[in-house]
mmCIF file with all atom_site columns, C-alpha atoms in Angstrom:
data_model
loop_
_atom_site.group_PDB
_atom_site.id
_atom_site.type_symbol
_atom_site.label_atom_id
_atom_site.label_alt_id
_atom_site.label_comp_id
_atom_site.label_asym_id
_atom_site.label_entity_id
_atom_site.label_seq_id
_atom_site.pdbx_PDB_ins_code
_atom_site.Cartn_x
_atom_site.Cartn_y
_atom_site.Cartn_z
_atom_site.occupancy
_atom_site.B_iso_or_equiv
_atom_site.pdbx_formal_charge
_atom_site.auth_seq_id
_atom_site.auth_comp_id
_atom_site.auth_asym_id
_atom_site.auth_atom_id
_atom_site.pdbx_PDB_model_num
ATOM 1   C CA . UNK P 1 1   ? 10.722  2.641   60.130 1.00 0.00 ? 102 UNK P CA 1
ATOM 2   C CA . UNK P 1 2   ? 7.781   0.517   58.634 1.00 0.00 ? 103 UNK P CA 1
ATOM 3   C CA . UNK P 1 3   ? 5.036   2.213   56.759 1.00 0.00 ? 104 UNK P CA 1
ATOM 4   C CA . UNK P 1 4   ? 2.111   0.578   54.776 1.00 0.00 ? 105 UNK P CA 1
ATOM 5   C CA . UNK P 1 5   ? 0.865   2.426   51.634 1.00 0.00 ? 106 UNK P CA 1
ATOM 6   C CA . UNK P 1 6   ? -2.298  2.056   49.809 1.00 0.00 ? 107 UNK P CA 1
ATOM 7   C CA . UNK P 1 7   ? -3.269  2.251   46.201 1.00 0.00 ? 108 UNK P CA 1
ATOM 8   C CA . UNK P 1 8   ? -5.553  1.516   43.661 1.00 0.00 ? 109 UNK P CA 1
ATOM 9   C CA . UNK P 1 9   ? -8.712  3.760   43.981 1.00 0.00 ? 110 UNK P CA 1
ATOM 10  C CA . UNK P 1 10  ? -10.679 5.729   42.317 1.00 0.00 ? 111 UNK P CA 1
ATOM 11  C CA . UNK P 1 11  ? -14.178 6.333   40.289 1.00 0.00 ? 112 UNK P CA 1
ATOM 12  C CA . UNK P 1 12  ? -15.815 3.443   38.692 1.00 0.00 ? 113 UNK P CA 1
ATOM 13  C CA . UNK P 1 13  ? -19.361 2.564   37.427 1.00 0.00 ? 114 UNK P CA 1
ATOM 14  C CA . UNK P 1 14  ? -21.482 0.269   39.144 1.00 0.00 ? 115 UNK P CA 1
ATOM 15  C CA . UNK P 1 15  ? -20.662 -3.601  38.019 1.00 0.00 ? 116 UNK P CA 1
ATOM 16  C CA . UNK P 1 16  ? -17.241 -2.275  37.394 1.00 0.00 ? 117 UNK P CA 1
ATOM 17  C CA . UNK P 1 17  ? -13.838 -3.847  38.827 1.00 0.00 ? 118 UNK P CA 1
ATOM 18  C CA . UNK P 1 18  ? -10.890 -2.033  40.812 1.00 0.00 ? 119 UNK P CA 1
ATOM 19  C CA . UNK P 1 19  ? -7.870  -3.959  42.229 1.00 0.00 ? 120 UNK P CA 1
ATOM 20  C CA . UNK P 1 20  ? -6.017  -1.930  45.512 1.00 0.00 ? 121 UNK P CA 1
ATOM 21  C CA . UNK P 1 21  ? -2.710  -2.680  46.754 1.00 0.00 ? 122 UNK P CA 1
ATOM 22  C CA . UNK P 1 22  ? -1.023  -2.413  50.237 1.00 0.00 ? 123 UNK P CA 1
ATOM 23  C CA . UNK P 1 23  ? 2.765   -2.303  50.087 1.00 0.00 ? 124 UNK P CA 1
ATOM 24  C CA . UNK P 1 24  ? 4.646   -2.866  52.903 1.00 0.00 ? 125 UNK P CA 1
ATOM 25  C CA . UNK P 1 25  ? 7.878   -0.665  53.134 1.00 0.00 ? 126 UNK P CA 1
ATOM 26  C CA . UNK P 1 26  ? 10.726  -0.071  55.955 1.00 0.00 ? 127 UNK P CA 1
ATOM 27  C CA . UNK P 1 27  ? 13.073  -2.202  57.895 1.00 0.00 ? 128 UNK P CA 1
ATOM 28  C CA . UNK P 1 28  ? 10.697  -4.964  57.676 1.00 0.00 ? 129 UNK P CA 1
ATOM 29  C CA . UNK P 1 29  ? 11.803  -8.459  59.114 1.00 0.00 ? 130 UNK P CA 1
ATOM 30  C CA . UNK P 1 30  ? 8.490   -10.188 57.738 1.00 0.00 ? 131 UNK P CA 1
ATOM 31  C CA . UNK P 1 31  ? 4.462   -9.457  57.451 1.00 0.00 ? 132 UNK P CA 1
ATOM 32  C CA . UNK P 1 32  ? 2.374   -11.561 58.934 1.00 0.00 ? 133 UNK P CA 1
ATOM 33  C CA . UNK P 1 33  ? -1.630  -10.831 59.366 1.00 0.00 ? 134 UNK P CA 1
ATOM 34  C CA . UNK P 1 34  ? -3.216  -8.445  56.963 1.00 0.00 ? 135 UNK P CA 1
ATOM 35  C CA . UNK P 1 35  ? -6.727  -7.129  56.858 1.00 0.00 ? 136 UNK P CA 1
ATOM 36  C CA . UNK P 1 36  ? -8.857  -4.704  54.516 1.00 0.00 ? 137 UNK P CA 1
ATOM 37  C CA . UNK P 1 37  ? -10.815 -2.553  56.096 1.00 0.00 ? 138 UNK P CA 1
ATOM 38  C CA . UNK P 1 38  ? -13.283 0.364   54.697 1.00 0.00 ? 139 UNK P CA 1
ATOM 39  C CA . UNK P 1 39  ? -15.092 3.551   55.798 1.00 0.00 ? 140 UNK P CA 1
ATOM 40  C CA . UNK P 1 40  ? -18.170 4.993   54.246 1.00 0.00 ? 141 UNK P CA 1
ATOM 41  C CA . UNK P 1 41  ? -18.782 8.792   54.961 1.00 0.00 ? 142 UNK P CA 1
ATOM 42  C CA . UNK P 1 42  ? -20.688 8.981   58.612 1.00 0.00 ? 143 UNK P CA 1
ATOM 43  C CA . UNK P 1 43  ? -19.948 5.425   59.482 1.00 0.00 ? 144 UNK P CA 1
ATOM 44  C CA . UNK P 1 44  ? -17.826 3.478   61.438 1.00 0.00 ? 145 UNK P CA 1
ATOM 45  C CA . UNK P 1 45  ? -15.080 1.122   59.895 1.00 0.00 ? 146 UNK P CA 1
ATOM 46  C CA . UNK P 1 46  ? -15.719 -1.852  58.915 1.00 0.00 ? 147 UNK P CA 1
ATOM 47  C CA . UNK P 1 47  ? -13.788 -5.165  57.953 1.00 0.00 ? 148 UNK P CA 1
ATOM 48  C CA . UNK P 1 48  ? -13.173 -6.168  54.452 1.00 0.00 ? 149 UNK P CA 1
ATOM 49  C CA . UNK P 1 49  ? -11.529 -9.318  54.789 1.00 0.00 ? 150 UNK P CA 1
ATOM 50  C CA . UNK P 1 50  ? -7.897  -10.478 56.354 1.00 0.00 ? 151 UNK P CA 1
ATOM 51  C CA . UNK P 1 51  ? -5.325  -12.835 55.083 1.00 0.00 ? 152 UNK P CA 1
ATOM 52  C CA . UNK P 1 52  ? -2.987  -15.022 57.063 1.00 0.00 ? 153 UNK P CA 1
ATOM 53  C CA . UNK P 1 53  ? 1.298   -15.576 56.377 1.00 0.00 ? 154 UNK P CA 1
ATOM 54  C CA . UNK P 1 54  ? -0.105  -18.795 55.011 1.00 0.00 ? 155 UNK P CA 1
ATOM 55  C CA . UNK P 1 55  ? -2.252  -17.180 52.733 1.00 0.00 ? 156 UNK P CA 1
ATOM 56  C CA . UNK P 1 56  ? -5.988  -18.258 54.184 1.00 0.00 ? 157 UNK P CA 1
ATOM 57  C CA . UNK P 1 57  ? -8.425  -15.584 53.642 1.00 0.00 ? 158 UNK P CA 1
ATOM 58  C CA . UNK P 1 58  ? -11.578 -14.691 55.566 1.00 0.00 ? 159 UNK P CA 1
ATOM 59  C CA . UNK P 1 59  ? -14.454 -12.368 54.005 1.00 0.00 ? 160 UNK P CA 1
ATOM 60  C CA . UNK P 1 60  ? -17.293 -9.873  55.573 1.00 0.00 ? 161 UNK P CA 1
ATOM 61  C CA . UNK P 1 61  ? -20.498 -11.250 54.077 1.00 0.00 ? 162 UNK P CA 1
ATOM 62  C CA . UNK P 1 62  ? -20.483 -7.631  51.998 1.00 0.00 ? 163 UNK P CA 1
ATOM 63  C CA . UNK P 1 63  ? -17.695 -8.632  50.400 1.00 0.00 ? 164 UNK P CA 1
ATOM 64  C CA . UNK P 1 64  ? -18.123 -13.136 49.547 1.00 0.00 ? 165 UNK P CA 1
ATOM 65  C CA . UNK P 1 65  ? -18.343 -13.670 45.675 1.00 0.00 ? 166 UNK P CA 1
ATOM 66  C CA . UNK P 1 66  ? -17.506 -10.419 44.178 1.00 0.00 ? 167 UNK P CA 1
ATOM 67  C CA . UNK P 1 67  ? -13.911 -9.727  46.593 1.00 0.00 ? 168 UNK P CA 1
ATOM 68  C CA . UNK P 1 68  ? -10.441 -11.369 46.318 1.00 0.00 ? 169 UNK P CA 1
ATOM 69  C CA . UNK P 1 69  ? -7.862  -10.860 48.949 1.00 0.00 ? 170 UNK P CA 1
ATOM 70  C CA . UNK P 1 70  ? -4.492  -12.552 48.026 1.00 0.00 ? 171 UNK P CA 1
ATOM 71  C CA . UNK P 1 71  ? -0.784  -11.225 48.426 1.00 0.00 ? 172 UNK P CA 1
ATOM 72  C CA . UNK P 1 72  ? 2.679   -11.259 47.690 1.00 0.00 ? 173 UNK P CA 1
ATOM 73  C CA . UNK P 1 73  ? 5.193   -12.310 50.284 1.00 0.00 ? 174 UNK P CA 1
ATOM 74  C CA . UNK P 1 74  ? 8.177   -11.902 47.892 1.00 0.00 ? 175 UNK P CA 1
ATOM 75  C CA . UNK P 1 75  ? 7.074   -8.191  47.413 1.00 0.00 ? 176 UNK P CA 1
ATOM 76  C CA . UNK P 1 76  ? 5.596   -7.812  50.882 1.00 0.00 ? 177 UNK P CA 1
ATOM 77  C CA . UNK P 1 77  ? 2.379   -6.768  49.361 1.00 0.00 ? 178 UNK P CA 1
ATOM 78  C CA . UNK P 1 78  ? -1.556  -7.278  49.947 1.00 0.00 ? 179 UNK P CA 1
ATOM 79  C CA . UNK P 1 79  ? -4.526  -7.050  47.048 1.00 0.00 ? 180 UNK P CA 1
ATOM 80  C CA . UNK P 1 80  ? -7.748  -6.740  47.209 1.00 0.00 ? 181 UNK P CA 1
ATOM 81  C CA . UNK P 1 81  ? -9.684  -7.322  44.161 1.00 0.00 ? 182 UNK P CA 1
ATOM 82  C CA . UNK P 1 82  ? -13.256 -5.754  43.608 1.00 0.00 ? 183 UNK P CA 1
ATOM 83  C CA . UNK P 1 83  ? -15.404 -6.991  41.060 1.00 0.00 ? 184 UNK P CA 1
ATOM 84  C CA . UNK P 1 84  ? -19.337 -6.347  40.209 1.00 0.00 ? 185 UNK P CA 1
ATOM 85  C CA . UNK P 1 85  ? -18.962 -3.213  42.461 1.00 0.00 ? 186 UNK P CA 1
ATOM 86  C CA . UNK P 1 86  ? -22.266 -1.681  44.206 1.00 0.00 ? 187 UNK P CA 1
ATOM 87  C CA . UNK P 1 87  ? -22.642 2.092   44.790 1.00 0.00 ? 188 UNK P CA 1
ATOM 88  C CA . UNK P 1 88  ? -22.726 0.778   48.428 1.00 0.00 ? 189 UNK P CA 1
ATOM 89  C CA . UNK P 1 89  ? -18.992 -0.396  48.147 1.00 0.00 ? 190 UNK P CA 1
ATOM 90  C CA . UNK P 1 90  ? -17.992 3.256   48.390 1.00 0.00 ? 191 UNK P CA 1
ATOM 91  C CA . UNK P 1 91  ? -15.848 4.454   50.909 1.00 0.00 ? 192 UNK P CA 1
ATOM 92  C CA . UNK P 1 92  ? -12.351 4.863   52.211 1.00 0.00 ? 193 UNK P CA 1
ATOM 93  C CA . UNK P 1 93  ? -10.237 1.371   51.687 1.00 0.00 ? 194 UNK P CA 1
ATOM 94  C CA . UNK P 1 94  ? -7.681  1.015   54.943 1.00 0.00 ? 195 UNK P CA 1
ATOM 95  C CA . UNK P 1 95  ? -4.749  -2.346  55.035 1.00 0.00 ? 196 UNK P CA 1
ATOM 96  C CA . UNK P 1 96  ? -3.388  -3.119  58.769 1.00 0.00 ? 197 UNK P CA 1
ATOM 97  C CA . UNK P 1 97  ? -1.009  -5.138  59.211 1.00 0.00 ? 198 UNK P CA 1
ATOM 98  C CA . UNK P 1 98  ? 0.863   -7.026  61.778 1.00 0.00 ? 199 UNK P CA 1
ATOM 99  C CA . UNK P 1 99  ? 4.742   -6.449  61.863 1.00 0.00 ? 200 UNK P CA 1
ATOM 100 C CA . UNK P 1 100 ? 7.471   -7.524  63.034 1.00 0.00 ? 201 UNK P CA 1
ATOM 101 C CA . UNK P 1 101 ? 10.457  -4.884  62.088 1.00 0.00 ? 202 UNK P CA 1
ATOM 102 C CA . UNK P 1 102 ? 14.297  -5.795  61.793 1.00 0.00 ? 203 UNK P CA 1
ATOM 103 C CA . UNK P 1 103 ? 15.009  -4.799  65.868 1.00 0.00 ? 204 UNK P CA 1
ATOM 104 C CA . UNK P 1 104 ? 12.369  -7.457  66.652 1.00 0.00 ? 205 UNK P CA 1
ATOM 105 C CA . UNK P 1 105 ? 9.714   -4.950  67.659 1.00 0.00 ? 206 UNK P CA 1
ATOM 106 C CA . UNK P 1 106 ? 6.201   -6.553  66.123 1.00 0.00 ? 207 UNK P CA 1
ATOM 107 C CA . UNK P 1 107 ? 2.485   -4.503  66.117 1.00 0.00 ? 208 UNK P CA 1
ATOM 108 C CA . UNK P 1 108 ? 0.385   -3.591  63.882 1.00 0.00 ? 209 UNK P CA 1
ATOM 109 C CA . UNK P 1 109 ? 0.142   -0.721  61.612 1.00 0.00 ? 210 UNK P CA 1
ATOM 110 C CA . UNK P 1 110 ? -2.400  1.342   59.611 1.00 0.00 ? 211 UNK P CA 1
ATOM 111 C CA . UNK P 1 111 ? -2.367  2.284   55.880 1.00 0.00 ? 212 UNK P CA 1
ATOM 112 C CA . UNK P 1 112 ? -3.447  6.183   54.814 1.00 0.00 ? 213 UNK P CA 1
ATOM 113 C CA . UNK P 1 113 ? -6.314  5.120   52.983 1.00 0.00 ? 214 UNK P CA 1
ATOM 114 C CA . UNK P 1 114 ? -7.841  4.897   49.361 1.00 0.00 ? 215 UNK P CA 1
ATOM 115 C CA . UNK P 1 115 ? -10.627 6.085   48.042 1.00 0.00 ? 216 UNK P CA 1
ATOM 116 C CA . UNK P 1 116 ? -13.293 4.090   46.148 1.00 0.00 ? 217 UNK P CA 1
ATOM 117 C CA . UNK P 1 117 ? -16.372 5.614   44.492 1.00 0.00 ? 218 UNK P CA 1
ATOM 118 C CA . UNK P 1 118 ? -18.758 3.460   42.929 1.00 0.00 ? 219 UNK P CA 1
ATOM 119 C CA . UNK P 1 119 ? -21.067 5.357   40.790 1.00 0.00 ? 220 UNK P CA 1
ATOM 120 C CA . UNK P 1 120 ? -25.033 4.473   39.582 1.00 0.00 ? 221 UNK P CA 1
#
């Protein structure tokens, strides 16, 4: 089994900073592509940012300056760091990833999801 768990959320004031992590867990052979994703209330999902095995990182133009995607291959693990937060960042955080598990089976996988709340 491979499963990808989120944390990190939670209420902060506008300008404020939050850092989530994605953990990957399970009979993992390695991680490869990672993205951040998020879902306000009544809207679709959107893209965050994604990070290759290599570790080169593209951003949504919501998130350029104020959002850091990096991660930890030794810990299988993805971050997403939020600074000068809007009330407009809130929503529902989601990491995919693509893996490959230790029978050689790779595809992707969803996270349950974190909530952020960004408060006036």
């Amino acid at each position: 089994q491979v499963q990808l768990a989120e944390s990190g959320g939670g209420l902060v004031q506008a300008g404020g900073s939050l850092r989530l992590s994605c953990a990957a867990s399970g009979r993992i052979f390695n991680v490869n592509f990672m993205g951040w994703y998020r879902q306000a209330p009544g809207k679709q999902r959107e893209l965050v940012g994604t990070i290759t095995g290599g570790g080169t990182v593209t951003y949504a133009d919501s998130a350029k300056g104020r959002f850091t995607i990096s991660r930890d291959n030794a810990r299988d693990t993805v971050y997403l760091q939020m600074n000068s937060l809007k009330p407009e960042d809130t929503a529902v955080y989601f990491c995919n990833g693509y893996i490959k598990d230790l029978s050689g089976s790779s595809r992707a996988y969803w996270g349950q999801g974190t909530q952020v709340t960004v408060s006036s």
